Amino acid sequence: MSKIKIISQPVPNMPWQERPEGLKDAPIWRYSENPIIGRNPIKGVARIFNSAVMPYGDGFIGVFRGEQTNGIPYIYMGRSKDAICWDFDGNKINFEDEKGEPFMPLYAYDPRLVKIEDTYYIIWCGDFYGAAIGMAKTTDFKTFTRIENPFLPFNRNAVLFPRKINDRFVMLSRPSDSGHTPFGDIFVSESPDLVYWGRHRHVMGKGSEWWEAVKIGGGAAPIETSEGWLLFYHGVTGTCNGYVYSIGGAILDIDNPSIVKYRCENFLLTPEEWYEERGFVPNVCFPCATIHDSESGRIAIYYGAADSYVCLAFTEVDDIVEYIKDHSRVTPSDTEIGER
Ligand code: BMA
């Protein structure tokens, strides 16, 4: 039993590997068999990465960013018994609109999958006069109904909270440009109905630490804990050879997630292994989901590596919260305009 409570369901069959000896001080450790999804995983799909999974029935389900052989990303569904070996549908998800007519986005990438009450929501980056957030819902993983785009362009990164807060849906996002965005902070917005979004608040700015000095963006859906919302996000630095994406961690106030309680000044994971340093886009660790077990406090983090693979890393709630608190540095830009 962990000291800090994860407030969600038990998932006793979640994937897990113990912390390797010799990695005592590391906040997160990698799965020894990474990557879990390699190249050319489906006919016509060259790479799957930046994808989201969750428990479903007695196994697991996921939405996957599949980069087709023509270079265009779409969302594919997959199922798994152990959340490590995945069976993918050969066809991309066929969405429909609210009238039941077919709807296929021009492209769709970096999907997140979040369950709120009895409905599953998929959030992605698609096209709406440039890059913007798209959303769909399903209750059965057979019919996927596209719902209103939450935000104006441009925005390429959004994550829903897994429950309503003060009776409103809540979403983190990172307003941006339509391209590779050389800036970006995380904001939070609320909606009573998933149609009208407002009360936009600033959450966290790009970091003062060098590893996240260019931009940050939401990662996995926040995990509810007795210490607040545990957020794994991505932070980006610029080098003479391009961007480097690392995984960061923060804890947001449970009732008002625009308040940053703790923010870790160190990255939690940065590209080191061949599958993170080498690929279609080198030096990318991009977290999109976690599977966590309320009984044991174990957390499995799913991250895209080098825009080429899906990988897995592990931590435990007590350890990661303690690490984030011990290395916390909340700057004025994380708080001063949050309440405006
Ligand atoms: C971001 C997104 C991610 C991608 C990353 C690195 O802007 O497009 O999908 O992993 O760039 O290429």
Coordinates of C-alpha atoms in Angstrom, one line a residue, residues 3-338:
K3 CA 1.2 6.4 1.6
I4 CA -0.1 8.7 -1.1
K5 CA -3.4 7.5 -2.5
I6 CA -4.1 7.3 -6.2
I7 CA -7.8 8.0 -6.5
S8 CA -9.0 5.7 -9.2
Q9 CA -9.6 2.0 -9.9
P10 CA -7.4 -1.0 -8.9
V11 CA -5.7 -2.4 -12.0
P12 CA -3.9 -5.5 -10.6
N13 CA -3.0 -6.7 -14.2
M14 CA -1.2 -3.6 -15.2
P15 CA 2.2 -4.0 -16.7
W16 CA 5.1 -3.7 -14.2
Q17 CA 8.8 -4.2 -13.7
E18 CA 10.6 -3.5 -10.4
R19 CA 13.0 -0.7 -10.1
P20 CA 16.4 -2.0 -11.3
E21 CA 19.1 -2.2 -8.7
G22 CA 21.6 0.6 -9.2
L23 CA 18.8 3.1 -10.3
K24 CA 18.0 4.1 -6.7
D25 CA 17.9 7.8 -7.4
A26 CA 16.1 7.7 -10.7
P27 CA 12.5 9.0 -10.5
I28 CA 11.4 6.8 -13.4
W29 CA 12.8 3.6 -14.9
R30 CA 12.4 2.2 -18.4
Y31 CA 10.9 -1.1 -19.3
S32 CA 13.7 -3.5 -20.2
E33 CA 12.0 -4.7 -23.4
N34 CA 11.4 -1.2 -24.9
P35 CA 10.2 -0.4 -27.5
I36 CA 6.9 -2.2 -27.1
I37 CA 5.7 -1.3 -30.6
G38 CA 8.3 -1.3 -33.4
R39 CA 8.3 -0.1 -37.0
N40 CA 5.7 -1.1 -39.7
P41 CA 3.2 -2.4 -37.1
I42 CA 0.2 -2.4 -39.5
K43 CA 0.0 -2.8 -43.3
G44 CA 0.3 0.8 -44.7
V45 CA 1.5 2.2 -41.3
A46 CA 5.2 3.0 -41.0
R47 CA 5.3 4.0 -37.4
I48 CA 3.1 4.1 -34.3
F49 CA 4.1 6.5 -31.4
N50 CA 2.6 9.2 -29.1
S51 CA -0.4 7.0 -28.3
A52 CA -2.8 6.5 -25.3
V53 CA -4.0 3.3 -23.6
M54 CA -6.3 2.4 -20.7
P55 CA -7.8 -0.6 -18.9
Y56 CA -10.9 -2.0 -20.5
G57 CA -12.9 -5.1 -19.6
D58 CA -10.4 -7.7 -18.5
G59 CA -7.7 -6.2 -20.7
F60 CA -6.6 -2.9 -22.2
I61 CA -7.6 -0.7 -25.1
G62 CA -5.8 2.1 -26.9
V63 CA -5.9 4.8 -29.5
F64 CA -2.7 5.0 -31.5
R65 CA -1.1 7.5 -33.7
G66 CA -0.4 5.6 -36.9
E67 CA 1.8 7.4 -39.4
Q68 CA 0.7 6.0 -42.8
T69 CA 3.2 5.2 -45.5
N70 CA 2.1 8.5 -47.2
G71 CA 3.2 10.3 -44.1
I72 CA -0.3 11.3 -42.9
P73 CA -1.1 10.4 -39.3
Y74 CA -4.5 9.0 -38.3
I75 CA -5.9 7.2 -35.2
Y76 CA -6.0 3.5 -35.1
M77 CA -7.5 1.3 -32.3
G78 CA -5.7 -1.5 -30.5
R79 CA -6.5 -4.1 -27.9
S80 CA -4.2 -6.0 -25.5
K81 CA -4.4 -8.5 -22.8
D82 CA -1.3 -7.3 -21.0
A83 CA -0.9 -3.6 -22.2
I84 CA 2.4 -4.6 -23.8
C85 CA 1.6 -6.7 -26.9
W86 CA -1.0 -4.9 -29.0
D87 CA -3.4 -6.1 -31.7
F88 CA -4.3 -3.3 -34.0
D89 CA -7.3 -2.8 -36.3
G90 CA -6.1 -2.6 -39.9
N91 CA -8.3 0.4 -40.6
K92 CA -8.1 3.8 -39.0
I93 CA -11.0 4.8 -36.8
N94 CA -14.0 5.9 -38.8
F95 CA -15.6 8.7 -37.0
E96 CA -19.1 10.0 -37.5
D97 CA -20.6 13.4 -36.9
E98 CA -23.4 14.1 -34.5
K99 CA -25.9 13.4 -37.3
G100 CA -24.4 10.0 -37.9
E101 CA -22.7 10.9 -41.2
P102 CA -19.1 9.7 -41.8
F103 CA -16.4 12.1 -40.6
M104 CA -12.8 11.6 -41.4
P105 CA -10.3 14.3 -40.2
L106 CA -7.8 15.5 -42.7
Y107 CA -5.2 14.2 -40.3
A108 CA -5.2 13.3 -36.6
Y109 CA -2.2 13.0 -34.3
D110 CA -1.1 12.6 -30.6
P111 CA -4.4 11.1 -29.4
R112 CA -5.3 11.0 -25.7
L113 CA -8.0 8.7 -24.3
V114 CA -9.9 9.7 -21.2
K115 CA -12.9 8.1 -19.5
I116 CA -15.3 10.4 -17.7
E117 CA -18.2 8.8 -16.1
D118 CA -19.4 6.2 -18.7
T119 CA -18.0 7.8 -21.8
Y120 CA -14.6 7.6 -23.4
Y121 CA -13.2 10.7 -25.0
I122 CA -10.5 10.9 -27.7
I123 CA -8.7 14.2 -28.0
W124 CA -6.2 14.8 -30.9
C125 CA -4.6 17.4 -33.0
G126 CA -6.4 17.8 -36.4
D127 CA -7.0 20.5 -39.0
F128 CA -9.4 23.4 -38.5
Y129 CA -7.9 26.2 -40.7
G130 CA -4.6 25.0 -39.3
A131 CA -3.7 22.8 -36.4
A132 CA -6.4 22.7 -33.8
I133 CA -7.8 20.2 -31.2
G134 CA -10.4 17.7 -32.3
M135 CA -12.5 15.5 -30.1
A136 CA -14.8 12.5 -30.3
K137 CA -16.6 10.3 -27.8
T138 CA -17.6 6.6 -27.6
T139 CA -19.2 4.3 -25.2
D140 CA -18.5 1.0 -27.0
F141 CA -15.4 1.5 -29.1
K142 CA -17.6 0.8 -32.2
T143 CA -19.2 4.1 -32.9
F144 CA -17.0 7.2 -32.5
T145 CA -18.9 10.5 -32.6
R146 CA -17.0 13.5 -33.3
I147 CA -18.0 16.5 -31.1
E148 CA -17.3 20.2 -31.3
N149 CA -13.7 21.4 -31.5
P150 CA -13.1 22.9 -28.1
F151 CA -10.7 25.7 -29.1
L152 CA -9.9 28.1 -31.8
P153 CA -6.7 27.4 -33.9
F154 CA -3.9 27.1 -33.3
N155 CA -3.5 24.5 -30.6
R156 CA -1.8 21.1 -31.0
N157 CA -1.8 19.6 -27.6
A158 CA -4.8 19.0 -25.3
V159 CA -5.6 16.6 -22.4
L160 CA -8.9 16.2 -20.5
F161 CA -9.0 15.6 -16.8
P162 CA -10.5 12.2 -15.9
R163 CA -13.3 13.7 -13.9
K164 CA -15.3 16.9 -13.7
I165 CA -14.0 19.5 -11.2
N166 CA -16.7 21.6 -9.6
D167 CA -19.2 20.1 -12.0
R168 CA -17.2 21.2 -15.2
F169 CA -15.2 19.3 -17.7
V170 CA -11.6 20.6 -17.5
M171 CA -9.0 20.5 -20.2
L172 CA -5.3 21.4 -20.3
S173 CA -4.0 22.8 -23.6
R174 CA -1.1 24.6 -25.2
P175 CA -2.0 27.4 -27.6
S176 CA 0.5 27.4 -30.4
D177 CA 1.2 28.1 -34.1
S178 CA 0.3 25.7 -36.8
G179 CA 3.9 24.5 -37.3
H180 CA 6.6 23.2 -35.0
T181 CA 5.9 26.0 -32.5
P182 CA 8.9 27.6 -30.9
F183 CA 7.0 28.7 -27.8
G184 CA 4.2 27.5 -25.5
D185 CA 2.7 27.4 -22.0
I186 CA 0.0 25.1 -20.5
F187 CA -3.4 26.6 -20.0
V188 CA -6.6 25.2 -18.4
S189 CA -10.1 25.7 -19.6
E190 CA -13.5 24.7 -18.3
S191 CA -16.8 23.6 -19.9
P192 CA -20.2 22.7 -18.5
D193 CA -21.1 20.7 -21.6
L194 CA -18.0 20.1 -23.8
V195 CA -19.3 22.6 -26.3
Y196 CA -18.7 26.0 -24.6
W197 CA -15.2 26.4 -23.1
G198 CA -14.1 29.3 -21.0
R199 CA -12.6 30.5 -17.7
H200 CA -9.2 30.0 -19.4
R201 CA -6.4 30.2 -16.9
H202 CA -2.6 30.0 -17.2
V203 CA -1.1 26.9 -15.5
M204 CA 2.6 26.7 -16.1
G205 CA 5.0 28.6 -18.3
K206 CA 7.9 27.2 -20.3
G207 CA 10.5 26.5 -17.7
S208 CA 13.3 28.6 -16.4
E209 CA 15.3 25.3 -16.4
W210 CA 17.1 24.8 -19.7
W211 CA 15.6 21.4 -20.5
E212 CA 12.1 22.9 -20.9
A213 CA 13.1 26.5 -21.9
V214 CA 11.4 26.5 -25.3
K215 CA 7.9 25.1 -24.6
I216 CA 5.9 22.7 -22.6
G217 CA 2.8 20.7 -23.3
G218 CA 0.4 18.4 -21.4
G219 CA 1.2 14.8 -21.6
A220 CA -0.7 12.0 -19.9
A221 CA -4.2 12.7 -18.4
P222 CA -3.6 14.0 -14.9
I223 CA -3.7 11.3 -12.2
E224 CA -5.9 12.1 -9.1
T225 CA -3.9 11.6 -5.9
S226 CA -4.3 12.6 -2.3
E227 CA -1.5 15.3 -3.0
G228 CA -3.2 16.8 -6.0
W229 CA -3.3 16.1 -9.7
L230 CA -0.1 14.4 -10.8
L231 CA 0.9 15.6 -14.2
F232 CA 3.5 14.1 -16.5
Y233 CA 4.1 16.6 -19.3
H234 CA 6.7 17.2 -22.0
G235 CA 9.3 20.0 -21.9
V236 CA 11.4 21.0 -24.9
T237 CA 14.8 22.5 -25.2
G238 CA 16.4 23.9 -28.4
T239 CA 19.9 22.8 -29.5
C240 CA 22.0 23.5 -32.6
N241 CA 20.6 20.1 -33.9
G242 CA 17.0 20.7 -33.1
Y243 CA 14.5 20.2 -30.3
V244 CA 14.9 17.7 -27.5
Y245 CA 11.8 16.5 -25.7
S246 CA 12.0 15.3 -22.1
I247 CA 9.4 14.2 -19.6
G248 CA 8.6 16.6 -16.7
G249 CA 6.4 16.3 -13.6
A250 CA 4.2 18.7 -11.6
I251 CA 1.4 18.5 -9.0
L252 CA -1.7 20.7 -9.5
D253 CA -4.2 21.8 -6.9
I254 CA -7.1 19.3 -6.8
D255 CA -9.9 21.8 -6.9
N256 CA -8.3 24.5 -8.9
P257 CA -5.7 22.9 -11.3
S258 CA -4.5 26.4 -12.5
I259 CA -2.6 26.4 -9.2
V260 CA 0.8 24.6 -9.4
K261 CA 1.6 23.2 -6.0
Y262 CA 4.9 21.6 -7.0
R263 CA 6.9 21.5 -10.3
C264 CA 10.0 19.5 -10.6
E265 CA 13.0 21.5 -11.8
N266 CA 14.7 18.3 -13.2
F267 CA 13.5 16.3 -16.1
L268 CA 12.1 12.9 -15.0
L269 CA 13.3 11.2 -18.2
T270 CA 15.3 12.5 -21.1
P271 CA 16.4 10.8 -24.4
E272 CA 19.2 8.3 -23.6
E273 CA 18.4 5.0 -25.2
W274 CA 18.9 4.2 -28.9
Y275 CA 15.1 4.2 -29.5
E276 CA 14.8 7.7 -28.0
E277 CA 17.9 9.2 -29.7
R278 CA 17.4 7.6 -33.1
G279 CA 14.4 7.6 -35.3
F280 CA 12.2 9.7 -37.5
V281 CA 12.7 12.7 -35.1
P282 CA 15.6 12.0 -32.9
N283 CA 15.6 12.9 -29.2
V284 CA 11.9 12.8 -28.4
C285 CA 10.3 11.3 -25.2
F286 CA 6.6 12.3 -25.5
P287 CA 4.3 11.0 -22.7
C288 CA 0.6 10.5 -23.7
A289 CA -0.9 8.1 -21.1
T290 CA -0.5 6.3 -17.8
I291 CA -2.0 3.1 -16.4
H292 CA -2.0 3.2 -12.6
D293 CA -3.2 1.0 -9.8
S294 CA -4.9 2.5 -6.8
E295 CA -4.0 -0.5 -4.6
S296 CA -0.2 -0.7 -5.1
G297 CA 0.5 2.9 -6.2
R298 CA 2.2 1.7 -9.3
I299 CA 2.3 3.8 -12.4
A300 CA 3.2 2.8 -16.0
I301 CA 3.9 5.7 -18.3
Y302 CA 3.4 5.3 -22.1
Y303 CA 5.5 7.6 -24.2
G304 CA 6.4 8.0 -27.8
A305 CA 10.1 7.7 -28.6
A306 CA 11.8 9.5 -31.5
D307 CA 8.4 9.8 -33.3
S308 CA 9.0 6.1 -34.2
Y309 CA 8.1 3.8 -31.3
V310 CA 5.9 3.4 -28.2
C311 CA 7.8 2.8 -25.0
L312 CA 7.0 2.1 -21.4
A313 CA 8.5 3.4 -18.1
F314 CA 7.5 2.9 -14.5
T315 CA 7.4 4.6 -11.2
E316 CA 5.5 4.5 -7.9
V317 CA 3.3 7.2 -6.6
D318 CA 5.1 7.7 -3.3
D319 CA 8.5 7.9 -5.0
I320 CA 7.5 10.2 -7.8
V321 CA 5.6 12.6 -5.6
E322 CA 8.4 12.8 -3.1
Y323 CA 10.9 13.4 -6.0
I324 CA 8.8 16.2 -7.5
K325 CA 8.4 17.8 -4.0
D326 CA 12.0 17.5 -3.2
H327 CA 13.1 19.2 -6.4
S328 CA 10.2 21.6 -6.7
R329 CA 10.7 25.1 -8.1
V330 CA 7.4 26.9 -8.8
T331 CA 8.2 30.2 -10.5
P332 CA 6.1 33.4 -10.5
S333 CA 5.1 32.7 -14.1
D334 CA 3.4 29.5 -12.9
T335 CA 1.2 31.3 -10.4
E336 CA 1.0 35.1 -10.8
I337 CA -1.4 35.2 -13.7
G338 CA -3.2 32.0 -13.0

